């Protein structure tokens, strides 16, 4: 669990976080699109994934609009190492690898949800526009994690999926512990004062 001190320490970095948010939404849409081609799930489940991809693109556009309104330029940015390190915990062979990649997507969605809620709460006192923005996005991110877990259950039995989910959450905890604090949504906790 992320300490609330993490969101307080992000206060001076809100522009950089917002630029990253646009990149993250774009990446989330691209990842969902890729899974559409790879996951052998029935049409109903793929429809949910397609809707998720569209929702991430809507978030991307919404974040770009907010950047524009706040006069913050959107441009290239070095990505945080979080997602790449999570993927290093994935199995190498199919179909286990596909399940792990879907579960990594679920882990990222869940962590994004937690952190955006913390940012919404922390900004409520000093930046209502930003607090409302994060609060609006949080609801969607809460719905996204279970969609990926359900898709994984179309690839392997649910008990195997649950075991891998637990293992990847432990891997994520180790990844976050090793990461320094940075102006990124998935950075490590700030050093204790
Ligand atoms: Fe999103
Ligand atoms: Fe999402």
PDB file of N, CA, C and O and ligand atoms in Angstrom, residues 21 24-25 28 52 55-57 59-60 109 116 137 140-141 144, ligand 1:
ATOM      1  N   UNK A  21       0.760  11.324 -17.182  1.00  0.00           N
ATOM      2  CA  UNK A  21      -0.586  10.757 -17.236  1.00  0.00           C
ATOM      3  C   UNK A  21      -1.036  10.585 -18.692  1.00  0.00           C
ATOM      4  O   UNK A  21      -1.595   9.551 -19.064  1.00  0.00           O
ATOM      5  N   UNK A  24       0.752   7.660 -20.087  1.00  0.00           N
ATOM      6  CA  UNK A  24       0.243   6.404 -19.515  1.00  0.00           C
ATOM      7  C   UNK A  24      -1.087   6.008 -20.134  1.00  0.00           C
ATOM      8  O   UNK A  24      -1.337   4.835 -20.408  1.00  0.00           O
ATOM      9  N   UNK A  25      -1.966   6.993 -20.359  1.00  0.00           N
ATOM     10  CA  UNK A  25      -3.285   6.691 -20.951  1.00  0.00           C
ATOM     11  C   UNK A  25      -3.110   6.161 -22.378  1.00  0.00           C
ATOM     12  O   UNK A  25      -3.780   5.229 -22.801  1.00  0.00           O
ATOM     13  N   UNK A  28      -1.815   2.685 -22.151  1.00  0.00           N
ATOM     14  CA  UNK A  28      -2.867   1.764 -21.695  1.00  0.00           C
ATOM     15  C   UNK A  28      -3.776   1.406 -22.866  1.00  0.00           C
ATOM     16  O   UNK A  28      -4.192   0.252 -23.019  1.00  0.00           O
ATOM     17  N   UNK A  52     -12.637  -0.779 -23.027  1.00  0.00           N
ATOM     18  CA  UNK A  52     -11.547  -0.309 -22.167  1.00  0.00           C
ATOM     19  C   UNK A  52     -10.540   0.506 -22.997  1.00  0.00           C
ATOM     20  O   UNK A  52     -10.107   1.584 -22.583  1.00  0.00           O
ATOM     21  N   UNK A  55     -11.912   3.826 -23.731  1.00  0.00           N
ATOM     22  CA  UNK A  55     -11.935   4.659 -22.526  1.00  0.00           C
ATOM     23  C   UNK A  55     -10.553   5.246 -22.244  1.00  0.00           C
ATOM     24  O   UNK A  55     -10.429   6.417 -21.860  1.00  0.00           O
ATOM     25  N   UNK A  56      -9.505   4.442 -22.455  1.00  0.00           N
ATOM     26  CA  UNK A  56      -8.141   4.951 -22.223  1.00  0.00           C
ATOM     27  C   UNK A  56      -7.814   6.070 -23.227  1.00  0.00           C
ATOM     28  O   UNK A  56      -7.165   7.059 -22.865  1.00  0.00           O
ATOM     29  N   UNK A  57      -8.272   5.919 -24.452  1.00  0.00           N
ATOM     30  CA  UNK A  57      -8.037   6.991 -25.438  1.00  0.00           C
ATOM     31  C   UNK A  57      -8.797   8.261 -25.051  1.00  0.00           C
ATOM     32  O   UNK A  57      -8.292   9.375 -25.216  1.00  0.00           O
ATOM     33  N   UNK A  59      -9.407   9.101 -22.013  1.00  0.00           N
ATOM     34  CA  UNK A  59      -8.607   9.665 -20.919  1.00  0.00           C
ATOM     35  C   UNK A  59      -7.401  10.432 -21.475  1.00  0.00           C
ATOM     36  O   UNK A  59      -7.014  11.473 -20.948  1.00  0.00           O
ATOM     37  N   UNK A  60      -6.789   9.851 -22.509  1.00  0.00           N
ATOM     38  CA  UNK A  60      -5.644  10.512 -23.151  1.00  0.00           C
ATOM     39  C   UNK A  60      -6.055  11.898 -23.647  1.00  0.00           C
ATOM     40  O   UNK A  60      -5.394  12.906 -23.355  1.00  0.00           O
ATOM     41  N   UNK A 109      -3.165  -1.308 -13.437  1.00  0.00           N
ATOM     42  CA  UNK A 109      -4.451  -0.605 -13.294  1.00  0.00           C
ATOM     43  C   UNK A 109      -4.780  -0.378 -11.814  1.00  0.00           C
ATOM     44  O   UNK A 109      -5.203   0.714 -11.421  1.00  0.00           O
ATOM     45  N   UNK A 116      -3.929   7.464  -8.051  1.00  0.00           N
ATOM     46  CA  UNK A 116      -4.727   8.597  -8.510  1.00  0.00           C
ATOM     47  C   UNK A 116      -5.717   9.028  -7.432  1.00  0.00           C
ATOM     48  O   UNK A 116      -6.015  10.209  -7.291  1.00  0.00           O
ATOM     49  N   UNK A 137     -11.186  10.170 -13.089  1.00  0.00           N
ATOM     50  CA  UNK A 137     -10.536   9.038 -13.769  1.00  0.00           C
ATOM     51  C   UNK A 137     -10.497   7.784 -12.889  1.00  0.00           C
ATOM     52  O   UNK A 137     -10.477   6.662 -13.396  1.00  0.00           O
ATOM     53  N   UNK A 140     -12.982   4.756 -13.436  1.00  0.00           N
ATOM     54  CA  UNK A 140     -12.714   3.896 -14.591  1.00  0.00           C
ATOM     55  C   UNK A 140     -11.564   2.942 -14.282  1.00  0.00           C
ATOM     56  O   UNK A 140     -11.638   1.744 -14.581  1.00  0.00           O
ATOM     57  N   UNK A 141     -10.505   3.452 -13.677  1.00  0.00           N
ATOM     58  CA  UNK A 141      -9.344   2.593 -13.412  1.00  0.00           C
ATOM     59  C   UNK A 141      -9.722   1.462 -12.462  1.00  0.00           C
ATOM     60  O   UNK A 141      -9.182   0.358 -12.569  1.00  0.00           O
ATOM     61  N   UNK A 144     -11.042  -1.356 -14.515  1.00  0.00           N
ATOM     62  CA  UNK A 144     -10.164  -1.976 -15.512  1.00  0.00           C
ATOM     63  C   UNK A 144      -9.411  -3.209 -14.997  1.00  0.00           C
ATOM     64  O   UNK A 144      -9.248  -4.170 -15.736  1.00  0.00           O
TER      65      UNK A 144
HETATM   66 FE1  LIG B   1      -7.090   5.469 -17.990  1.00  0.00          FE
END
